Short mmCIF file of C-alpha atoms in Angstrom, two decimals:
data_model
loop_
_atom_site.label_atom_id
_atom_site.label_comp_id
_atom_site.label_asym_id
_atom_site.label_seq_id
_atom_site.Cartn_x
_atom_site.Cartn_y
_atom_site.Cartn_z
CA MET A 1 33.80 -5.62 0.81
CA THR A 2 32.85 -5.52 -2.86
CA ASP A 3 33.25 -8.75 -5.26
CA ALA A 4 33.84 -8.86 -8.86
CA SER A 5 30.18 -8.94 -9.44
CA GLY A 6 29.61 -5.62 -8.19
CA ALA A 7 27.80 -6.80 -5.10
CA THR A 8 28.84 -5.53 -1.62
CA ARG A 9 29.57 -8.21 1.17
CA VAL A 10 27.64 -7.44 4.49
CA GLU A 11 29.78 -8.38 7.37
CA SER A 12 29.53 -8.00 11.05
CA GLY A 13 31.43 -8.98 13.99
CA GLY A 14 28.06 -10.37 15.49
CA ALA A 15 27.07 -12.65 12.76
CA GLN A 16 27.14 -15.69 14.82
CA ALA A 17 25.12 -13.83 17.47
CA ALA A 18 22.78 -12.84 14.62
CA ASP A 19 22.33 -16.41 13.41
CA LEU A 20 21.55 -17.86 16.83
CA GLU A 21 18.37 -15.39 16.82
CA ALA A 22 17.19 -17.65 14.04
CA GLN A 23 15.65 -19.91 16.39
CA PRO A 24 12.86 -22.37 15.59
CA ALA A 25 9.43 -20.84 15.68
CA PRO A 26 7.83 -20.83 19.29
CA LYS A 27 5.76 -24.00 19.95
CA SER A 28 3.40 -21.91 21.74
CA GLY A 29 0.58 -21.14 19.21
CA GLY A 30 -0.50 -18.33 21.66
CA ARG A 31 2.90 -16.61 21.34
CA ARG A 32 2.43 -16.80 17.65
CA TRP A 33 -0.91 -15.22 17.51
CA TRP A 34 0.28 -12.44 19.58
CA GLY A 35 3.14 -11.86 17.43
CA LEU A 36 0.64 -11.42 14.52
CA VAL A 37 -1.08 -8.61 16.67
CA VAL A 38 2.54 -6.93 16.90
CA ILE A 39 2.97 -7.38 13.15
CA GLY A 40 -0.49 -5.97 12.49
CA LEU A 41 -0.15 -3.01 14.64
CA ALA A 42 3.14 -2.32 12.79
CA GLN A 43 1.22 -2.38 9.61
CA LEU A 44 -1.54 -0.36 10.66
CA ILE A 45 0.68 2.43 11.59
CA ILE A 46 2.31 2.38 8.19
CA LEU A 47 -1.16 2.51 6.46
CA LEU A 48 -2.59 5.00 8.82
CA ASP A 49 0.25 7.55 8.25
CA GLY A 50 -0.39 7.03 4.52
CA THR A 51 -4.00 8.57 4.54
CA VAL A 52 -4.35 10.23 7.99
CA VAL A 53 -2.40 13.17 6.88
CA ASN A 54 -4.56 13.83 3.68
CA ILE A 55 -7.33 14.87 6.42
CA ALA A 56 -4.79 16.92 8.60
CA LEU A 57 -3.30 18.77 5.53
CA PRO A 58 -5.45 21.85 5.17
CA SER A 59 -4.97 22.66 9.03
CA ALA A 60 -1.30 21.77 8.80
CA GLN A 61 -0.91 23.98 5.52
CA ALA A 62 -2.59 27.03 7.61
CA GLU A 63 -0.53 26.75 10.51
CA LEU A 64 2.74 26.42 9.03
CA GLY A 65 2.09 28.67 6.12
CA MET A 66 2.57 26.23 3.35
CA SER A 67 1.97 27.33 -0.35
CA ASP A 68 -0.60 25.60 -2.39
CA ALA A 69 2.22 24.61 -4.96
CA SER A 70 4.51 22.98 -1.91
CA ARG A 71 1.77 21.40 0.43
CA GLN A 72 1.88 18.18 -1.77
CA TRP A 73 5.26 17.51 -0.48
CA ALA A 74 3.61 16.48 2.66
CA ILE A 75 2.31 13.49 0.82
CA THR A 76 5.02 13.17 -1.88
CA SER A 77 7.88 13.00 0.33
CA TYR A 78 6.60 10.00 2.15
CA ALA A 79 5.56 8.28 -1.07
CA LEU A 80 8.81 8.94 -2.47
CA ALA A 81 11.00 7.57 0.06
CA PHE A 82 8.69 4.41 0.85
CA GLY A 83 8.15 3.45 -2.59
CA GLY A 84 11.60 3.82 -3.90
CA LEU A 85 13.48 2.04 -0.83
CA LEU A 86 11.15 -1.07 -0.43
CA LEU A 87 13.21 -3.49 -2.31
CA LEU A 88 16.27 -2.45 -0.51
CA GLY A 89 14.41 -2.71 2.79
CA GLY A 90 13.27 -6.25 2.02
CA ARG A 91 16.62 -7.20 0.98
CA LEU A 92 18.27 -5.80 4.08
CA SER A 93 15.84 -7.95 6.22
CA ASP A 94 17.11 -11.05 4.35
CA LEU A 95 20.77 -10.02 5.05
CA VAL A 96 20.78 -9.00 8.56
CA GLY A 97 17.81 -10.39 9.80
CA ARG A 98 13.87 -9.74 9.92
CA LYS A 99 13.29 -9.16 13.54
CA ARG A 100 16.29 -6.77 13.48
CA MET A 101 14.99 -4.68 10.65
CA PHE A 102 11.51 -4.83 11.97
CA LEU A 103 12.47 -3.30 15.20
CA LEU A 104 14.95 -0.95 13.66
CA GLY A 105 12.11 0.25 11.20
CA THR A 106 9.59 0.55 14.17
CA ALA A 107 11.90 2.71 16.18
CA GLY A 108 12.79 4.90 13.49
CA PHE A 109 8.94 5.40 12.14
CA GLY A 110 8.22 6.20 15.85
CA ILE A 111 10.91 8.95 16.04
CA ALA A 112 10.15 10.40 12.24
CA SER A 113 6.63 10.59 13.46
CA ALA A 114 7.54 12.81 16.44
CA VAL A 115 9.85 15.06 14.25
CA ALA A 116 7.07 15.68 11.65
CA GLY A 117 4.45 16.29 14.48
CA ALA A 118 6.42 18.77 16.22
CA ALA A 119 7.45 20.64 12.84
CA SER A 120 7.94 24.36 13.28
CA GLY A 121 7.84 24.92 9.42
CA PRO A 122 7.04 23.24 6.33
CA GLY A 123 10.77 22.12 5.52
CA VAL A 124 10.70 19.98 8.82
CA LEU A 125 7.47 18.64 8.37
CA PHE A 126 8.63 17.42 4.57
CA ALA A 127 11.74 15.93 6.41
CA GLY A 128 9.89 14.33 8.90
CA ARG A 129 7.36 12.40 6.46
CA ALA A 130 10.54 11.45 4.15
CA LEU A 131 12.11 9.69 7.21
CA GLN A 132 8.86 8.12 7.94
CA GLY A 133 8.93 6.54 4.37
CA VAL A 134 12.48 5.36 4.91
CA PHE A 135 11.68 3.58 7.88
CA ALA A 136 8.33 2.48 6.55
CA ALA A 137 10.55 0.80 3.68
CA LEU A 138 12.41 -1.04 6.55
CA LEU A 139 9.46 -2.03 8.48
CA ALA A 140 6.74 -3.28 5.90
CA PRO A 141 8.78 -5.84 4.19
CA SER A 142 10.13 -7.16 7.36
CA ALA A 143 6.59 -7.30 9.03
CA LEU A 144 5.11 -9.42 6.12
CA ALA A 145 8.45 -11.64 5.93
CA LEU A 146 7.91 -12.40 9.49
CA LEU A 147 4.30 -13.43 9.12
CA ASN A 148 5.55 -15.53 6.26
CA VAL A 149 8.15 -17.51 8.20
CA THR A 150 5.85 -17.67 11.43
CA PHE A 151 2.84 -19.30 9.93
CA THR A 152 3.66 -22.11 7.87
CA ASP A 153 0.39 -24.65 8.70
CA PRO A 154 -1.85 -24.02 5.73
CA ARG A 155 -4.87 -23.19 7.78
CA GLU A 156 -3.12 -21.30 10.41
CA ARG A 157 -1.20 -19.22 7.64
CA SER A 158 -4.72 -18.58 5.87
CA LYS A 159 -5.97 -17.22 8.90
CA ALA A 160 -3.06 -15.14 9.76
CA PHE A 161 -3.10 -13.61 6.36
CA GLY A 162 -6.52 -12.96 6.43
CA ILE A 163 -6.32 -11.09 9.53
CA PHE A 164 -3.12 -9.24 8.21
CA GLY A 165 -4.95 -8.57 4.80
CA ALA A 166 -8.01 -7.03 6.86
CA VAL A 167 -5.70 -4.58 8.48
CA ALA A 168 -3.65 -3.81 5.17
CA GLY A 169 -6.75 -3.43 3.47
CA ALA A 170 -8.84 -1.30 6.04
CA GLY A 171 -6.08 0.83 7.33
CA ALA A 172 -6.52 3.45 4.73
CA ALA A 173 -10.10 3.75 5.63
CA VAL A 174 -9.32 3.69 9.45
CA GLY A 175 -6.96 6.41 8.62
CA LEU A 176 -9.65 8.74 7.20
CA ILE A 177 -11.69 7.97 10.29
CA VAL A 178 -8.82 8.60 12.67
CA GLY A 179 -7.74 11.57 10.76
CA GLY A 180 -11.26 13.25 10.85
CA LEU A 181 -11.69 12.63 14.67
CA LEU A 182 -8.22 14.07 15.69
CA THR A 183 -8.46 16.84 13.30
CA GLU A 184 -12.02 18.06 14.36
CA TYR A 185 -11.62 17.68 17.95
CA MET A 186 -7.73 18.08 18.84
CA ASN A 187 -5.09 19.14 16.59
CA TRP A 188 -3.64 18.16 13.19
CA ARG A 189 -0.18 17.39 15.08
CA TRP A 190 -1.87 14.26 16.76
CA CYS A 191 -2.37 12.62 13.44
CA LEU A 192 1.37 12.22 13.44
CA TYR A 193 1.76 11.92 17.15
CA LEU A 194 -0.53 9.00 17.49
CA SER A 195 2.15 6.64 15.76
CA VAL A 196 4.70 7.33 18.69
CA PRO A 197 2.90 5.53 21.41
CA VAL A 198 1.79 2.66 18.98
CA ALA A 199 5.42 2.33 17.85
CA VAL A 200 6.80 2.35 21.50
CA ILE A 201 4.29 -0.59 22.00
CA VAL A 202 5.10 -2.50 19.07
CA LEU A 203 8.85 -2.20 19.96
CA VAL A 204 8.76 -3.59 23.39
CA ALA A 205 6.30 -6.46 22.36
CA GLY A 206 8.07 -7.26 19.29
CA ALA A 207 11.38 -7.78 21.00
CA ALA A 208 9.80 -10.08 23.50
CA LEU A 209 7.34 -11.99 20.98
CA LEU A 210 8.87 -12.35 17.60
CA ARG A 211 11.24 -14.81 16.44
CA ASP A 212 13.32 -14.59 13.21
CA VAL A 213 12.89 -18.47 11.85
CA GLY A 214 14.78 -19.80 8.82
CA SER A 215 18.06 -19.27 6.99
CA ARG A 216 19.18 -15.96 5.46
CA ALA A 217 20.48 -14.70 2.17
CA SER A 218 24.29 -14.78 1.11
CA ARG A 219 25.71 -11.73 3.08
CA ARG A 220 26.27 -9.59 0.02
CA LEU A 221 24.27 -6.56 -1.11
CA ASP A 222 23.87 -5.63 -4.91
CA ILE A 223 24.69 -2.00 -4.66
CA LEU A 224 24.42 -1.10 -8.47
CA GLY A 225 20.91 -2.83 -8.25
CA VAL A 226 19.97 -0.86 -5.32
CA LEU A 227 20.83 2.31 -7.10
CA LEU A 228 19.10 1.52 -10.33
CA VAL A 229 15.67 0.14 -8.82
CA THR A 230 15.70 3.07 -5.95
CA GLY A 231 16.21 5.85 -8.88
CA GLY A 232 13.98 4.05 -11.17
CA LEU A 233 11.03 3.74 -8.83
CA VAL A 234 11.48 7.08 -7.15
CA ALA A 235 11.47 8.85 -10.88
CA LEU A 236 8.28 6.94 -11.40
CA VAL A 237 6.37 7.89 -8.34
CA TYR A 238 7.56 11.68 -8.68
CA GLY A 239 6.45 11.80 -12.47
CA PHE A 240 3.23 10.28 -12.09
CA GLY A 241 2.58 12.77 -9.17
CA GLU A 242 3.80 15.63 -11.21
CA ALA A 243 1.59 14.46 -14.20
CA GLY A 244 -1.41 15.45 -11.92
CA THR A 245 -0.43 19.04 -11.68
CA ARG A 246 1.82 19.56 -14.70
CA GLY A 247 -0.24 17.49 -17.17
CA TRP A 248 0.57 14.29 -19.14
CA SER A 249 2.23 16.29 -22.16
CA ASP A 250 4.56 18.30 -19.96
CA THR A 251 8.28 17.91 -21.20
CA VAL A 252 9.72 17.56 -17.44
CA VAL A 253 7.00 14.87 -16.70
CA LEU A 254 7.71 12.72 -19.72
CA ALA A 255 11.71 13.17 -19.17
CA ILE A 256 11.15 11.93 -15.60
CA LEU A 257 8.94 8.79 -16.52
CA ALA A 258 11.56 8.03 -19.20
CA VAL A 259 14.35 7.99 -16.81
CA GLY A 260 12.41 5.81 -14.62
CA VAL A 261 11.79 3.11 -17.11
CA VAL A 262 15.20 3.42 -18.68
CA LEU A 263 16.48 2.68 -15.06
CA LEU A 264 14.13 -0.36 -14.38
CA VAL A 265 15.10 -1.86 -17.59
CA LEU A 266 18.68 -1.59 -16.66
CA PHE A 267 17.92 -3.10 -13.24
CA VAL A 268 16.08 -6.16 -14.78
CA VAL A 269 19.17 -6.53 -17.13
CA TRP A 270 21.53 -6.29 -14.32
CA GLN A 271 19.58 -8.69 -12.09
CA SER A 272 19.79 -11.54 -14.71
CA ARG A 273 23.79 -11.34 -14.80
CA CYS A 274 24.59 -10.04 -11.07
CA ALA A 275 25.86 -13.16 -9.03
CA HIS A 276 23.96 -11.67 -5.84
CA PRO A 277 20.99 -9.96 -6.91
CA LEU A 278 18.81 -7.68 -5.11
CA LEU A 279 15.82 -9.13 -6.55
CA PRO A 280 16.59 -12.79 -7.80
CA LEU A 281 14.28 -13.13 -11.04
CA ARG A 282 13.24 -16.53 -10.07
CA ILE A 283 10.75 -14.75 -7.74
CA VAL A 284 8.95 -12.85 -10.43
CA ARG A 285 9.40 -15.25 -13.21
CA HIS A 286 7.07 -17.94 -10.97
CA ARG A 287 3.85 -17.78 -12.71
CA GLN A 288 1.64 -18.13 -9.89
CA ARG A 289 3.46 -15.40 -7.93
CA ALA A 290 3.45 -13.17 -11.02
CA GLY A 291 -0.35 -13.40 -11.12
CA ALA A 292 -0.45 -12.52 -7.54
CA TYR A 293 1.90 -9.52 -7.82
CA LEU A 294 -0.25 -8.49 -10.88
CA THR A 295 -3.44 -8.81 -8.65
CA GLY A 296 -1.80 -7.01 -6.02
CA GLY A 297 -0.84 -4.12 -7.98
CA LEU A 298 -3.95 -3.50 -9.90
CA GLY A 299 -6.57 -4.19 -7.07
CA PRO A 300 -5.47 -1.15 -5.05
CA ILE A 301 -6.18 1.33 -7.97
CA ALA A 302 -9.76 0.37 -7.33
CA MET A 303 -9.39 1.17 -3.48
CA PHE A 304 -7.35 4.36 -4.12
CA ALA A 305 -10.07 5.56 -6.51
CA LEU A 306 -12.65 4.88 -3.87
CA PHE A 307 -10.81 6.65 -1.06
CA LEU A 308 -10.05 9.65 -3.36
CA PHE A 309 -13.21 10.46 -5.10
CA MET A 310 -15.84 9.11 -2.19
CA THR A 311 -13.78 11.49 0.36
CA TYR A 312 -14.53 14.38 -2.09
CA TYR A 313 -17.97 13.33 -2.99
CA LEU A 314 -18.89 13.00 0.62
CA GLN A 315 -17.39 16.59 1.69
CA VAL A 316 -18.02 18.64 -1.37
CA VAL A 317 -21.15 17.08 -2.89
CA LEU A 318 -23.04 15.61 0.26
CA GLU A 319 -21.47 18.41 2.53
CA PHE A 320 -20.32 15.57 5.11
CA SER A 321 -18.17 17.05 8.02
CA ALA A 322 -14.40 15.65 8.07
CA VAL A 323 -15.68 12.96 10.87
CA GLU A 324 -18.68 12.08 9.15
CA ALA A 325 -16.99 11.43 6.17
CA GLY A 326 -14.46 9.27 7.79
CA LEU A 327 -17.22 7.44 9.69
CA ALA A 328 -18.88 6.68 6.35
CA PHE A 329 -16.19 4.55 5.53
CA LEU A 330 -16.50 2.44 8.28
CA PRO A 331 -19.01 -0.37 6.41
CA LEU A 332 -16.02 -0.63 3.87
CA THR A 333 -13.83 -1.48 6.81
CA VAL A 334 -16.11 -4.07 8.49
CA SER A 335 -16.81 -5.83 5.12
CA MET A 336 -12.93 -6.20 4.28
CA LEU A 337 -12.46 -7.71 7.80
CA VAL A 338 -15.34 -10.16 7.38
CA SER A 339 -14.38 -11.04 3.87
CA SER A 340 -10.72 -11.57 4.33
CA THR A 341 -11.10 -13.48 7.69
CA GLN A 342 -14.17 -15.57 7.50
CA ILE A 343 -14.46 -16.11 3.54
CA ALA A 344 -11.08 -15.93 1.86
CA ALA A 345 -8.99 -17.51 4.91
CA ARG A 346 -11.48 -20.20 5.38
CA LEU A 347 -11.42 -21.07 1.40
CA LEU A 348 -7.53 -20.61 0.49
CA PRO A 349 -6.14 -23.83 2.06
CA HIS A 350 -8.86 -25.88 0.01
CA VAL A 351 -9.09 -23.77 -3.67
CA ALA A 352 -7.02 -22.41 -6.32
CA PRO A 353 -6.65 -18.53 -5.72
CA ARG A 354 -8.31 -17.57 -8.55
CA THR A 355 -11.62 -19.30 -7.15
CA ILE A 356 -11.47 -16.41 -4.51
CA VAL A 357 -9.90 -13.70 -6.83
CA VAL A 358 -12.00 -13.57 -9.67
CA PRO A 359 -15.31 -13.56 -7.80
CA GLY A 360 -13.72 -10.86 -5.30
CA VAL A 361 -12.79 -8.63 -8.37
CA LEU A 362 -16.09 -8.94 -10.03
CA LEU A 363 -17.73 -8.06 -6.79
CA THR A 364 -15.80 -4.75 -6.72
CA VAL A 365 -16.88 -4.14 -10.27
CA CYS A 366 -20.27 -4.56 -9.24
CA GLY A 367 -19.86 -1.80 -6.63
CA MET A 368 -18.00 0.34 -8.92
CA LEU A 369 -20.80 0.23 -11.34
CA LEU A 370 -23.17 1.35 -8.92
CA LEU A 371 -20.84 4.47 -8.04
CA THR A 372 -21.05 5.49 -11.66
CA ARG A 373 -24.75 6.08 -11.51
CA MET A 374 -24.51 8.51 -8.49
CA SER A 375 -25.69 12.09 -8.62
CA VAL A 376 -25.44 15.40 -7.05
CA ASP A 377 -29.00 14.12 -5.51
CA SER A 378 -27.90 10.76 -4.52
CA SER A 379 -27.88 9.84 -0.71
CA TYR A 380 -25.35 8.05 1.08
CA VAL A 381 -27.44 5.10 2.20
CA THR A 382 -28.95 4.26 -1.33
CA GLY A 383 -26.01 5.65 -3.49
CA VAL A 384 -22.91 4.83 -1.59
CA LEU A 385 -23.39 2.42 1.08
CA PRO A 386 -24.29 -0.80 -1.17
CA ALA A 387 -21.34 -0.16 -3.28
CA MET A 388 -18.89 0.30 -0.49
CA ILE A 389 -20.10 -3.16 1.10
CA LEU A 390 -19.58 -4.88 -2.19
CA ALA A 391 -16.18 -3.42 -2.65
CA GLY A 392 -15.34 -4.03 0.87
CA VAL A 393 -16.31 -7.75 0.14
CA GLY A 394 -14.46 -8.15 -2.97
CA MET A 395 -11.43 -6.47 -2.33
CA GLY A 396 -10.93 -8.08 1.31
CA GLY A 397 -10.77 -11.53 -0.24
CA THR A 398 -8.73 -10.46 -3.16
CA MET A 399 -5.87 -8.70 -1.37
CA MET A 400 -5.51 -11.17 1.23
CA THR A 401 -5.59 -13.89 -1.17
CA ALA A 402 -2.83 -11.95 -3.26
CA MET A 403 -0.43 -11.39 -0.37
CA ALA A 404 -0.72 -15.00 0.92
CA THR A 405 -0.18 -16.18 -2.88
CA ALA A 406 2.93 -13.89 -3.31
CA THR A 407 4.90 -15.11 -0.46
CA ALA A 408 3.81 -18.71 -0.37
CA GLY A 409 6.45 -21.36 -1.03
CA VAL A 410 9.39 -18.67 -1.08
CA ALA A 411 12.76 -19.84 -0.14
CA PRO A 412 13.42 -18.51 3.60
CA GLU A 413 16.29 -16.44 2.44
CA ASP A 414 14.15 -14.57 -0.08
CA THR A 415 11.22 -13.82 2.00
CA GLY A 416 12.17 -10.29 2.79
CA VAL A 417 12.57 -9.19 -1.05
CA ALA A 418 9.41 -11.35 -1.94
CA SER A 419 7.62 -9.39 0.79
CA ALA A 420 8.77 -6.21 -0.66
CA MET A 421 7.63 -6.99 -4.16
CA VAL A 422 4.14 -7.10 -2.58
CA ASN A 423 4.43 -3.70 -1.28
CA THR A 424 6.20 -2.29 -4.08
CA THR A 425 3.55 -3.51 -6.65
CA GLN A 426 0.64 -2.00 -4.30
CA GLN A 427 2.64 1.45 -3.91
CA MET A 428 3.18 1.60 -7.66
CA GLY A 429 -0.23 0.72 -8.65
CA GLY A 430 -1.76 3.09 -6.05
CA ALA A 431 0.39 5.80 -7.33
CA ILE A 432 0.15 5.49 -10.84
CA GLY A 433 -3.35 4.75 -10.80
CA THR A 434 -4.34 7.78 -8.35
CA ALA A 435 -2.35 10.06 -10.70
CA VAL A 436 -4.02 8.78 -14.07
CA LEU A 437 -7.42 8.73 -12.61
CA ASN A 438 -7.34 12.04 -11.10
CA THR A 439 -6.34 13.34 -14.42
CA VAL A 440 -9.21 11.71 -16.14
CA ALA A 441 -11.65 12.89 -13.63
CA ALA A 442 -10.40 16.57 -14.09
CA THR A 443 -10.45 16.41 -17.65
CA ALA A 444 -14.31 15.16 -17.66
CA THR A 445 -15.22 17.48 -15.29
CA SER A 446 -13.45 20.14 -17.18
CA GLY A 447 -15.21 19.23 -20.36
CA TYR A 448 -18.57 19.13 -18.64
CA LEU A 449 -18.13 22.63 -17.35
CA HIS A 450 -17.52 23.90 -20.85
CA ASP A 451 -20.46 22.44 -22.28
CA HIS A 452 -22.94 23.25 -19.60
CA LEU A 453 -22.03 26.58 -17.92
CA THR A 454 -23.63 29.68 -19.63
CA GLY A 455 -22.70 33.10 -19.41
CA SER A 456 -26.15 34.10 -18.01
CA ALA A 457 -26.31 31.51 -15.40
CA THR A 458 -26.90 32.48 -11.70
CA SER A 459 -24.56 31.91 -9.15
CA ALA A 460 -26.97 29.00 -7.72
CA GLN A 461 -27.12 27.62 -11.16
CA ARG A 462 -23.44 27.72 -11.45
CA ALA A 463 -22.76 25.69 -8.16
CA ARG A 464 -25.16 23.18 -9.08
CA VAL A 465 -23.39 22.66 -12.57
CA ALA A 466 -19.87 22.78 -10.72
CA ALA A 467 -21.26 19.89 -8.63
CA GLU A 468 -22.70 17.96 -11.26
CA GLY A 469 -19.44 18.44 -13.04
CA THR A 470 -17.29 17.06 -10.26
CA VAL A 471 -19.54 14.00 -10.18
CA HIS A 472 -19.42 13.45 -14.07
CA GLY A 473 -15.73 13.33 -13.62
CA PHE A 474 -15.75 10.98 -10.95
CA SER A 475 -18.29 8.52 -12.85
CA VAL A 476 -16.00 8.54 -15.91
CA ALA A 477 -12.74 7.82 -13.84
CA LEU A 478 -14.76 4.86 -12.32
CA TRP A 479 -15.44 3.47 -15.54
CA TRP A 480 -11.85 3.33 -16.29
CA VAL A 481 -11.52 1.30 -12.76
CA VAL A 482 -14.22 -0.93 -13.97
CA GLY A 483 -12.29 -1.80 -17.07
CA LEU A 484 -8.91 -2.34 -14.94
CA LEU A 485 -10.76 -4.52 -12.91
CA LEU A 486 -12.00 -6.50 -15.58
CA LEU A 487 -8.39 -6.87 -16.74
CA THR A 488 -7.53 -7.88 -13.54
CA ALA A 489 -10.04 -10.74 -13.07
CA VAL A 490 -8.90 -12.21 -16.69
CA LEU A 491 -5.41 -12.05 -15.69
CA ALA A 492 -6.08 -13.77 -12.16
CA ALA A 493 -8.24 -16.38 -14.06
CA ALA A 494 -5.23 -17.17 -16.39
CA LEU A 495 -2.32 -17.07 -13.81
CA LEU A 496 -3.59 -18.27 -10.19
CA LYS A 497 -4.64 -21.83 -11.30
CA ARG A 498 -2.90 -23.86 -8.80
CA ASN A 499 -3.49 -24.37 -4.90
CA THR A 500 -1.12 -22.21 -2.92
CA PRO A 501 2.14 -24.37 -2.01
CA CYS A 502 1.98 -23.33 1.89
CA GLY A 503 4.10 -26.25 2.76
CA GLN A 504 6.62 -26.29 -0.32
CA GLN A 505 9.62 -23.91 -0.41
CA GLU A 506 11.67 -23.23 -3.46
CA SER A 507 15.34 -23.68 -3.23
CA ALA A 508 17.44 -20.64 -3.80
#
């Protein structure tokens, strides 16, 4: 039923039964921590499928007969659905229940993974990946919202978010490792099938262990807001993705990006007037939370750049196999885990978030500066490993603190959409950052080759110059990352001043 404000009332004959599901948090601390394991596994399969397909894509392309022009849709279809529907998924979890959306998202993601893994042609693979993105958009916000309402004690909350942040930060690196192993020793389809048994475990355990604590939002859904923000986010993700292949001056790219910006501006205007907004603006107007969203959006750019450029550097320049390249990211994963659980989680209850975020970002800057010095003759141990450890320690603490701060103190009926904003900023930061940095690197490489290649060069000399040009392009792009990280440190220092209000909830 639609009211005068343009919002649609979400009604269900089982509303009373659904409200009974919002029981108090279980007294058993052990049950809560097992619930965290379930939530972490759910987050892991989302992140794994975001990167594992990158490793499997060459094999999938050869088997399914994909063209070079269409293969990007195996990645883009997932990113478009996931990024475009996150806010809707977050609001639905507030309206109909976080646990219900968590279980629905998990079941749907497992089915979509099986469909994509069994694909007999490119179209089925792309459709399966898009379905994965749809259900990931339901699952991710509800998982973070459940974590937020389950752990309210400041010390427990910091520890829980430290573990969750480690999973979130390391998921992409684990995806590269798992993707390399499965592709080399089994079949690319197992990169997708892997999510199916994990989803079954999460579904069964989640039904038994998770509890939906706290009140829900008014049972009305802002349909116009959904259309505006979904269209705007999809247009931006698609536009930035196309910019990497068409170029930034392409008319189609500029038109798509302009449409995305206009739709998002209209969305903000509508949210300020709608009686039951999809994204209550009080959530993003909060200074501390706005700083956390900015940090959570800019920080992933460094990690996406690290994964993108180092994967190519290790395999193309240092000639690592897919498995070796995946294992080379293991120190990054371990350092992120240690930083988020043993450093940031212990400090966050006692200090302002900027005390953790600013040093963490500056450590990451040091790691990126080391990588700008790499060459075709660098070794992994001396040229890459120290940078990965520094970046892992820095980003592990930074991203965990940003996630915890962005959801702290949110009214229970807004936890889903506030959690969705965390995922949305990360997705948009990663998509935009990857497109921009990839273009910067390609342009720098092209310029280097133009200046250094001569017609009289031998094939060996051409190969050497080509490798040098590739590394030069990576170095130039990483200098841009350094600049973005320094900006992130300044914003964090200015905005993340107060202790995280773990025990204080806003009123909606």
